[in-house]
Short mmCIF file of C-alpha atoms in Angstrom, two decimals:
data_model
loop_
_atom_site.label_atom_id
_atom_site.label_comp_id
_atom_site.label_asym_id
_atom_site.label_seq_id
_atom_site.Cartn_x
_atom_site.Cartn_y
_atom_site.Cartn_z
CA LEU I 1 -12.37 -22.40 -46.20
CA GLY I 2 -9.39 -21.65 -43.98
CA VAL I 3 -11.63 -21.37 -40.90
CA MET I 4 -13.41 -24.60 -41.81
CA ALA I 5 -10.12 -26.43 -42.27
CA GLN I 6 -8.84 -25.04 -38.97
CA HIS I 7 -11.86 -26.34 -37.03
CA GLY I 8 -12.48 -29.51 -39.04
CA ARG I 9 -15.80 -28.39 -40.47
CA GLY I 10 -16.30 -30.05 -43.85
CA PHE I 11 -12.94 -31.78 -43.43
CA PRO I 12 -12.30 -35.24 -41.95
CA GLU I 13 -10.48 -33.54 -39.04
CA PRO I 14 -8.92 -30.17 -38.19
CA ASP I 15 -6.11 -29.50 -40.63
CA GLU I 16 -3.90 -26.61 -39.56
CA ARG I 17 -1.50 -27.01 -42.44
CA GLU I 18 -4.33 -26.66 -44.96
CA ALA I 19 -5.76 -23.75 -42.95
CA VAL I 20 -2.41 -21.92 -43.06
CA LYS I 21 -2.19 -22.51 -46.79
CA LEU I 22 -5.70 -21.11 -47.37
CA PHE I 23 -5.22 -18.15 -44.98
CA ARG I 24 -1.92 -17.22 -46.64
CA SER I 25 -3.46 -17.35 -50.09
CA ALA I 26 -6.36 -15.13 -49.02
CA SER I 27 -4.02 -12.79 -47.12
CA ASP I 28 -1.80 -12.34 -50.16
CA ALA I 29 -4.95 -11.43 -52.08
CA GLY I 30 -5.63 -8.61 -49.60
CA HIS I 31 -8.14 -10.34 -47.29
CA ALA I 32 -7.73 -8.58 -43.95
CA GLU I 33 -9.35 -11.19 -41.70
CA ALA I 34 -7.31 -13.98 -43.30
CA ALA I 35 -4.12 -12.06 -42.42
CA ALA I 36 -5.34 -11.69 -38.82
CA LYS I 37 -6.19 -15.43 -38.57
CA LEU I 38 -2.78 -16.34 -39.96
CA GLY I 39 -1.21 -13.96 -37.46
CA LEU I 40 -2.92 -15.79 -34.60
CA ILE I 41 -1.48 -19.10 -35.80
CA CYS I 42 2.00 -17.59 -35.98
CA GLU I 43 1.54 -16.17 -32.47
CA THR I 44 0.79 -19.61 -31.02
CA LYS I 45 4.11 -20.78 -32.48
CA SER I 46 5.95 -17.79 -30.94
CA LEU I 47 6.69 -16.37 -34.40
CA ASP I 48 6.20 -12.81 -33.13
CA THR I 49 7.97 -11.03 -35.99
CA GLU I 50 5.87 -12.76 -38.64
CA ALA I 51 2.71 -12.37 -36.55
CA ARG I 52 3.31 -8.63 -36.13
CA LYS I 53 3.63 -8.13 -39.90
CA LEU I 54 0.40 -10.04 -40.49
CA PHE I 55 -1.53 -8.15 -37.80
CA GLN I 56 -0.25 -4.86 -39.18
CA ARG I 57 -1.36 -5.83 -42.68
CA ALA I 58 -4.77 -6.87 -41.33
CA ALA I 59 -5.13 -3.65 -39.35
CA GLU I 60 -4.19 -1.44 -42.30
CA ASN I 61 -6.72 -3.31 -44.44
CA GLY I 62 -9.57 -2.65 -41.97
CA SER I 63 -9.68 -5.76 -39.77
CA ALA I 64 -11.10 -5.07 -36.30
CA LEU I 65 -9.36 -8.14 -34.89
CA GLY I 66 -6.08 -7.23 -36.59
CA SER I 67 -6.26 -3.62 -35.32
CA TYR I 68 -6.96 -4.80 -31.77
CA ILE I 69 -4.10 -7.29 -31.59
CA TYR I 70 -1.67 -5.06 -33.49
CA GLY I 71 -2.34 -2.40 -30.84
CA PHE I 72 -0.89 -4.74 -28.20
CA TYR I 73 2.13 -5.52 -30.37
CA VAL I 74 2.80 -1.78 -30.66
CA ARG I 75 2.20 -1.13 -26.97
CA GLU I 76 4.52 -3.93 -25.90
CA ALA I 77 7.07 -3.60 -28.74
CA ARG I 78 6.59 -7.24 -29.65
CA GLY I 79 8.04 -8.69 -32.84
CA VAL I 80 10.52 -5.85 -33.37
CA ASP I 81 14.16 -5.15 -32.59
CA ASP I 82 15.07 -4.20 -29.04
CA ASP I 83 15.80 -0.68 -30.28
CA GLU I 84 12.11 0.08 -30.84
CA PRO I 85 10.47 1.13 -27.56
CA PRO I 86 6.91 0.29 -26.47
CA ASP I 87 4.44 2.95 -27.63
CA ALA I 88 1.24 3.11 -25.59
CA VAL I 89 0.08 6.31 -27.35
CA LYS I 90 0.35 4.82 -30.83
CA ALA I 91 -1.37 1.67 -29.60
CA ILE I 92 -4.43 3.71 -28.61
CA LYS I 93 -4.84 4.68 -32.27
CA TRP I 94 -5.29 1.03 -33.22
CA PHE I 95 -7.53 0.26 -30.26
CA LYS I 96 -9.76 3.16 -31.30
CA LYS I 97 -9.90 1.86 -34.86
CA ALA I 98 -10.93 -1.61 -33.65
CA ALA I 99 -13.42 -0.17 -31.16
CA GLY I 100 -14.95 1.98 -33.89
CA LEU I 101 -15.42 -1.19 -35.93
CA GLY I 102 -17.38 -2.68 -33.03
CA HIS I 103 -14.73 -4.92 -31.50
CA ALA I 104 -15.93 -5.47 -27.91
CA ALA I 105 -12.53 -6.33 -26.39
CA ALA I 106 -11.03 -3.21 -27.98
CA GLN I 107 -13.84 -1.12 -26.51
CA GLN I 108 -13.16 -2.58 -23.06
CA THR I 109 -9.41 -1.96 -23.50
CA LEU I 110 -10.11 1.67 -24.39
CA GLY I 111 -12.34 2.01 -21.34
CA TYR I 112 -9.54 0.72 -19.14
CA ALA I 113 -7.02 3.04 -20.81
CA TYR I 114 -9.20 6.09 -20.16
CA GLU I 115 -10.01 5.01 -16.60
CA HIS I 116 -6.34 4.65 -15.68
CA GLY I 117 -4.79 7.25 -18.02
CA LEU I 118 -2.74 4.75 -20.06
CA GLY I 119 -1.61 6.02 -23.45
CA VAL I 120 -4.13 8.86 -23.46
CA ALA I 121 -3.59 12.56 -22.81
CA GLN I 122 -5.33 12.34 -19.43
CA GLN I 123 -7.73 10.25 -17.40
CA ASP I 124 -11.26 10.62 -18.70
CA PHE I 125 -13.89 8.78 -16.68
CA LEU I 126 -16.68 9.85 -19.01
CA LYS I 127 -14.98 8.16 -21.97
CA ALA I 128 -14.09 5.18 -19.80
CA ALA I 129 -17.73 4.64 -18.85
CA LYS I 130 -18.81 5.19 -22.47
CA TRP I 131 -16.52 2.46 -23.83
CA TYR I 132 -17.23 0.07 -20.97
CA ARG I 133 -20.94 0.47 -21.65
CA ALA I 134 -20.49 -0.16 -25.37
CA ALA I 135 -18.50 -3.32 -24.73
CA SER I 136 -20.85 -4.55 -22.00
CA LYS I 137 -23.79 -4.34 -24.42
CA GLN I 138 -21.93 -6.92 -26.49
CA GLY I 139 -21.53 -9.18 -23.44
CA ASN I 140 -17.91 -8.40 -22.63
CA ILE I 141 -17.43 -9.60 -19.04
CA GLU I 142 -14.45 -7.35 -18.23
CA ALA I 143 -16.51 -4.39 -19.43
CA HIS I 144 -19.38 -5.34 -17.09
CA TYR I 145 -16.91 -5.33 -14.21
CA GLY I 146 -15.35 -2.04 -15.38
CA LEU I 147 -18.74 -0.35 -15.67
CA GLY I 148 -19.68 -1.68 -12.24
CA SER I 149 -16.54 -0.09 -10.80
CA CYS I 150 -17.50 3.21 -12.43
CA TYR I 151 -20.91 3.08 -10.75
CA LEU I 152 -19.39 2.01 -7.43
CA HIS I 153 -17.01 4.98 -7.31
CA GLY I 154 -19.04 7.50 -9.34
CA ARG I 155 -16.48 7.75 -12.14
CA GLY I 156 -17.98 9.14 -15.32
CA VAL I 157 -21.47 8.27 -14.10
CA ALA I 158 -23.64 9.13 -11.13
CA PRO I 159 -22.71 6.80 -8.25
CA SER I 160 -25.19 3.97 -7.85
CA TYR I 161 -24.75 0.88 -5.71
CA GLU I 162 -27.76 -0.65 -7.45
CA GLU I 163 -26.23 -0.29 -10.91
CA ALA I 164 -22.86 -1.45 -9.61
CA ALA I 165 -24.44 -4.57 -8.12
CA ALA I 166 -26.26 -5.32 -11.39
CA CYS I 167 -23.02 -5.07 -13.39
CA PHE I 168 -21.05 -7.13 -10.88
CA GLU I 169 -23.81 -9.75 -10.88
CA VAL I 170 -23.39 -10.31 -14.63
CA ALA I 171 -19.60 -10.55 -14.43
CA ALA I 172 -19.66 -12.66 -11.27
CA ALA I 173 -22.05 -15.15 -12.86
CA ASP I 174 -19.33 -15.71 -15.48
CA GLY I 175 -16.66 -16.36 -12.83
CA HIS I 176 -15.00 -12.92 -12.72
CA SER I 177 -13.24 -13.05 -9.32
CA GLU I 178 -13.07 -9.28 -8.77
CA ALA I 179 -16.77 -8.96 -9.54
CA GLU I 180 -17.51 -11.84 -7.17
CA TYR I 181 -15.54 -10.13 -4.40
CA HIS I 182 -17.17 -6.72 -4.88
CA LEU I 183 -20.64 -8.26 -5.11
CA ALA I 184 -19.98 -10.10 -1.84
CA ARG I 185 -19.00 -6.84 -0.17
CA LEU I 186 -22.19 -5.17 -1.36
CA TYR I 187 -24.25 -8.03 0.12
CA GLU I 188 -22.26 -7.95 3.37
CA GLU I 189 -22.75 -4.21 3.77
CA GLY I 190 -26.26 -4.02 2.29
CA ARG I 191 -25.40 -1.46 -0.37
CA GLY I 192 -27.48 -1.57 -3.53
CA VAL I 193 -28.86 -4.97 -2.50
CA LYS I 194 -30.67 -6.37 0.52
CA GLN I 195 -28.10 -7.12 3.21
CA SER I 196 -27.35 -10.84 3.39
CA TYR I 197 -24.40 -12.51 5.10
CA ARG I 198 -25.40 -15.78 3.50
CA ARG I 199 -25.12 -14.38 -0.03
CA ALA I 200 -21.98 -12.48 0.92
CA ALA I 201 -20.40 -15.72 2.11
CA ARG I 202 -21.48 -17.48 -1.09
CA TRP I 203 -19.81 -14.91 -3.35
CA TYR I 204 -16.74 -14.61 -1.11
CA ARG I 205 -16.37 -18.37 -1.32
CA ARG I 206 -16.59 -18.36 -5.12
CA ALA I 207 -13.99 -15.60 -5.36
CA ALA I 208 -11.84 -17.36 -2.75
CA ASN I 209 -11.95 -20.56 -4.80
CA HIS I 210 -10.61 -18.48 -7.70
CA GLY I 211 -7.66 -17.48 -5.50
CA HIS I 212 -8.83 -13.95 -4.60
CA ALA I 213 -6.85 -13.06 -1.45
CA HIS I 214 -9.20 -10.33 -0.13
CA ALA I 215 -12.15 -12.67 -0.57
CA GLN I 216 -10.31 -15.45 1.28
CA CYS I 217 -9.62 -13.05 4.14
CA ASN I 218 -13.21 -11.76 4.36
CA LEU I 219 -14.62 -15.29 4.13
CA GLY I 220 -12.35 -16.19 7.03
CA ILE I 221 -13.89 -13.41 9.11
CA LEU I 222 -17.42 -14.68 8.40
CA LEU I 223 -16.37 -18.25 9.24
CA GLU I 224 -14.74 -17.16 12.49
CA SER I 225 -17.85 -15.23 13.55
CA GLY I 226 -20.43 -17.65 12.12
CA ARG I 227 -22.21 -14.97 10.10
CA GLY I 228 -23.94 -16.38 7.03
CA VAL I 229 -22.13 -19.70 7.45
CA GLU I 230 -21.59 -22.32 10.10
CA LYS I 231 -18.88 -21.14 12.49
CA SER I 232 -15.56 -22.91 11.93
CA ASP I 233 -12.27 -21.67 13.33
CA GLU I 234 -10.39 -24.38 11.45
CA GLU I 235 -11.78 -23.30 8.08
CA ALA I 236 -11.31 -19.64 8.99
CA LEU I 237 -7.67 -20.37 9.75
CA ARG I 238 -7.26 -22.07 6.35
CA CYS I 239 -8.77 -19.04 4.61
CA PHE I 240 -6.53 -16.60 6.46
CA ARG I 241 -3.49 -18.74 5.73
CA ALA I 242 -4.32 -18.98 2.00
CA ALA I 243 -4.63 -15.19 1.78
CA ALA I 244 -1.60 -14.59 4.01
CA GLU I 245 0.57 -16.73 1.77
CA GLN I 246 -0.43 -14.45 -1.12
CA GLY I 247 0.85 -11.45 0.85
CA ASP I 248 -2.46 -10.06 2.14
CA ALA I 249 -1.44 -8.00 5.20
CA THR I 250 -4.89 -8.05 6.81
CA ALA I 251 -5.03 -11.84 6.53
CA GLN I 252 -1.51 -12.10 7.96
CA TYR I 253 -2.60 -10.02 10.95
CA ASN I 254 -5.79 -12.08 11.44
CA LEU I 255 -3.82 -15.32 11.16
CA SER I 256 -1.44 -14.07 13.84
CA ILE I 257 -4.35 -13.29 16.18
CA MET I 258 -5.88 -16.75 15.75
CA LEU I 259 -2.57 -18.57 16.16
CA GLU I 260 -1.96 -16.83 19.45
CA HIS I 261 -5.42 -16.66 21.01
CA SER I 262 -7.91 -19.04 19.39
CA VAL I 263 -9.04 -21.90 21.64
CA ASN I 264 -10.23 -24.06 18.74
CA VAL I 265 -7.03 -24.35 16.72
CA LYS I 266 -3.48 -25.36 17.53
CA ARG I 267 -1.76 -22.26 18.82
CA SER I 268 1.82 -21.21 18.11
CA ALA I 269 3.30 -18.01 19.52
CA GLU I 270 6.30 -18.33 17.21
CA GLU I 271 4.17 -18.63 14.07
CA ALA I 272 1.91 -15.84 15.33
CA PHE I 273 4.98 -13.62 15.63
CA LYS I 274 6.11 -14.59 12.12
CA TRP I 275 2.84 -13.58 10.46
CA CYS I 276 2.48 -10.42 12.53
CA ASN I 277 5.97 -9.44 11.44
CA GLU I 278 5.05 -10.09 7.79
CA ALA I 279 2.06 -7.74 8.06
CA ALA I 280 4.03 -5.11 9.98
CA GLU I 281 6.77 -5.10 7.35
CA GLN I 282 4.10 -4.20 4.78
CA GLY I 283 3.21 -1.08 6.78
CA ASP I 284 0.06 -2.35 8.51
CA ALA I 285 -0.18 -0.03 11.55
CA GLU I 286 -2.32 -2.42 13.61
CA ALA I 287 0.22 -5.20 13.02
CA GLN I 288 3.10 -2.86 13.87
CA CYS I 289 1.50 -1.99 17.21
CA ARG I 290 0.83 -5.66 17.94
CA LEU I 291 4.39 -6.64 16.94
CA ALA I 292 5.76 -3.99 19.30
CA LYS I 293 3.78 -5.57 22.14
CA MET I 294 5.12 -9.02 21.24
CA PHE I 295 8.68 -7.67 21.40
CA ARG I 296 7.92 -5.90 24.68
CA LYS I 297 6.37 -8.99 26.28
CA GLY I 298 8.68 -11.52 24.62
CA ARG I 299 5.81 -13.44 23.02
CA GLY I 300 6.92 -15.68 20.17
CA THR I 301 10.32 -14.02 20.18
CA ALA I 302 12.97 -12.81 22.61
CA ALA I 303 12.01 -9.67 24.49
CA ASN I 304 13.57 -6.61 22.88
CA LEU I 305 12.56 -3.20 24.18
CA THR I 306 14.52 -1.36 21.48
CA GLU I 307 12.55 -3.16 18.76
CA ALA I 308 9.33 -2.58 20.68
CA VAL I 309 9.91 1.17 20.70
CA ARG I 310 10.83 1.14 16.99
CA TRP I 311 7.61 -0.61 15.97
CA TYR I 312 5.45 1.51 18.28
CA ARG I 313 6.99 4.58 16.67
CA LEU I 314 6.31 3.30 13.12
CA ALA I 315 2.68 2.67 14.04
CA GLY I 316 2.43 5.97 15.92
CA ASP I 317 3.78 7.88 12.94
CA GLN I 318 0.86 6.44 10.95
CA GLY I 319 -1.59 7.82 13.49
CA HIS I 320 -2.27 4.62 15.45
CA ALA I 321 -3.71 5.93 18.73
CA LYS I 322 -2.88 2.91 20.90
CA ALA I 323 0.73 2.91 19.70
CA GLN I 324 0.95 6.63 20.46
CA PHE I 325 -0.42 6.03 23.95
CA ASN I 326 2.05 3.21 24.58
CA LEU I 327 4.94 5.39 23.40
CA GLY I 328 3.80 8.05 25.85
CA ALA I 329 3.84 5.48 28.66
CA ILE I 330 7.27 4.18 27.62
CA TYR I 331 8.86 7.64 27.62
CA CYS I 332 7.13 8.50 30.87
CA ASN I 333 8.47 5.38 32.60
CA GLY I 334 11.83 5.26 30.82
CA VAL I 335 11.34 1.70 29.56
CA GLY I 336 13.79 0.92 26.75
CA VAL I 337 14.48 4.65 26.31
CA PRO I 338 15.73 7.43 28.58
CA ARG I 339 12.88 8.92 30.61
CA ASP I 340 11.62 11.98 28.75
CA TYR I 341 8.43 13.68 29.90
CA VAL I 342 8.39 16.07 26.93
CA HIS I 343 8.36 13.16 24.46
CA ALA I 344 5.80 11.40 26.63
CA ALA I 345 3.52 14.42 26.49
CA HIS I 346 3.96 14.65 22.70
CA TRP I 347 2.75 11.09 22.07
CA LEU I 348 0.00 11.24 24.69
CA ARG I 349 -1.28 14.47 23.14
CA LEU I 350 -1.45 12.85 19.68
CA ALA I 351 -3.38 9.90 21.10
CA SER I 352 -5.77 12.11 23.07
CA LEU I 353 -6.62 14.06 19.90
CA GLN I 354 -8.05 10.78 18.57
CA ASP I 355 -10.44 10.47 21.54
CA PHE I 356 -8.27 7.96 23.41
CA PRO I 357 -9.59 8.56 26.96
CA GLU I 358 -6.65 7.04 28.85
CA ALA I 359 -4.24 9.23 26.90
CA ALA I 360 -6.09 12.40 27.93
CA ILE I 361 -6.00 11.36 31.61
CA HIS I 362 -2.28 10.58 31.57
CA LEU I 363 -1.48 13.66 29.49
CA GLU I 364 -2.97 15.87 32.20
CA LYS I 365 -0.80 14.16 34.84
CA VAL I 366 2.37 14.43 32.74
CA GLU I 367 1.76 18.10 31.93
CA LYS I 368 1.31 18.86 35.64
CA LEU I 369 4.53 16.98 36.38
CA ILE I 370 6.35 18.92 33.66
CA GLY I 371 5.01 22.13 35.19
CA ARG I 372 6.30 21.22 38.64
CA LEU I 373 9.68 20.11 37.27
CA THR I 374 9.96 23.30 35.23
CA SER I 375 9.20 25.43 38.30
CA ARG I 376 11.69 23.50 40.41
CA LEU I 377 14.37 23.77 37.73
CA ALA I 378 13.74 27.49 37.37
CA ALA I 379 14.05 27.93 41.13
CA GLU I 380 17.26 25.89 41.22
CA GLU I 381 18.71 27.87 38.35
CA GLU I 382 17.79 31.14 40.07
CA ALA I 383 19.39 29.98 43.32
CA ALA I 384 22.51 28.80 41.51
CA ASP I 385 22.77 32.09 39.62
CA LYS I 386 22.37 34.00 42.87
CA ALA I 387 25.06 31.91 44.56
CA ILE I 388 27.47 32.49 41.66
CA LYS I 389 26.91 36.22 41.80
CA GLU I 390 27.37 36.31 45.58
CA LYS I 391 30.59 34.30 45.35
CA ALA I 392 31.93 36.54 42.60
CA LYS I 393 31.13 39.58 44.74
CA ALA I 394 32.84 38.04 47.77
CA ASP I 395 35.92 37.09 45.73
CA ALA I 396 36.19 40.61 44.36
CA GLU I 397 35.93 42.08 47.84
CA LEU I 398 38.60 39.72 49.14
CA GLU I 399 40.92 40.56 46.27
CA ARG I 400 40.72 44.24 47.04
CA LYS I 401 41.73 43.61 50.67
CA ILE I 402 44.80 41.51 49.78
CA GLU I 403 47.99 43.35 48.63
CA PRO I 404 49.25 41.54 45.51
CA PRO I 405 52.92 40.39 45.36
CA PRO I 406 55.27 42.72 43.36
CA ILE I 407 55.61 40.42 40.34
CA LEU I 408 51.79 40.06 40.10
CA ALA I 409 51.36 43.83 40.31
CA PHE I 410 54.00 44.28 37.65
CA ALA I 411 52.24 41.82 35.32
CA ARG I 412 48.96 43.62 35.82
CA SER I 413 50.57 46.96 34.99
CA ILE I 414 51.85 45.43 31.76
CA SER I 415 48.45 44.25 30.79
CA ALA I 416 47.17 47.78 31.08
CA LEU I 417 49.69 49.19 28.61
CA PRO I 418 49.07 49.70 24.89
CA GLU I 419 49.96 46.72 22.66
CA LYS I 420 52.85 48.63 21.08
CA GLU I 421 54.79 48.80 24.41
CA MET I 422 53.87 45.34 25.66
CA GLY I 423 56.23 43.56 23.30
CA LEU I 424 59.32 45.18 24.90
CA ARG I 425 58.17 44.62 28.42
CA ARG I 426 57.27 41.04 27.78
CA HIS I 427 60.72 40.54 26.30
CA MET I 428 62.19 42.04 29.43
CA MET I 429 60.14 39.65 31.54
CA LEU I 430 61.37 36.66 29.56
#
């Protein structure tokens, strides 16, 4: 009767007050589901303390819904004093109880907990896949996506792009943005499905319309190249901008490229610099290398060789071959830093190890130069050492030929005496 009153079935119109009255009466009589339903009403009114008590009562009396929701109250420490901390481990107990009673959302939540090691002793991909599968059989969309991820990465199941695509297809059809994005990638790359840029663009667009930043970025790439869609630099720019504004570093980098070089959109070196800087600050090595070049050339900002070197170094430290090569050239030429052939060789060597042909060519030249400089320095040091020794020998010979003045001879005789006698003689001298 409470449910009927709540939804207006058999009543002139929905009557929440009557529903609350009926749910409370049934709850007081020990009806677990009535307690859970009453808890949901209290939750909508932000009566967390009362809701928690009702969900706990429902859970203890065997309600799957009550056990599931009470698990979240325990995990988040909702409806209790600030002194009681969140308890993810205890929450798992209630999720398991609900899952065992067949509650699909609880099964999916357990799958997620085991996949990510939340509130459980350790990550367990086998259990994650098991609970995702159980929930997906009941039509839980999040579980379809979770199981698809397990198949995609081979977690708890044998890896299978085909199975992953099938799971993502179900979730994507229901508007799950992550599933839409991953399904688009499978179509773009032809993994588990027949390769199709057109279908990839379709699913990227759906995910992009749901605000998925990676999908917006990848759709922008297809639009810029005209693969699977009609080529449109303007629309590509809008996609990159939408993703960039959400903090997607790859989109920020792509937006910077288009704003500086595209012939079909309004260009702006200053805005290109801004977005490249945003991506570089997030640690994107390609953006860091590009930002260094913009500082070096003074594109979109004032030229600053010190900043250029700093950003090349940050990219180089991440293994970016072009940045390493440029650092080698900078140290070799002494641009913005003191000329240092040893540092130049270091960065050129790192770049050449990544099959950067120009780096290998220049490294050979720098190493030969270092060899010649080392030989010349060694020869100069040897000549200088020889000159010092010859001068010392000549000075000694000259000193022997010159008769020292009496006071100098006296001082020397003092210096040859034992320390015990020197005190008196020094006193005499003073």
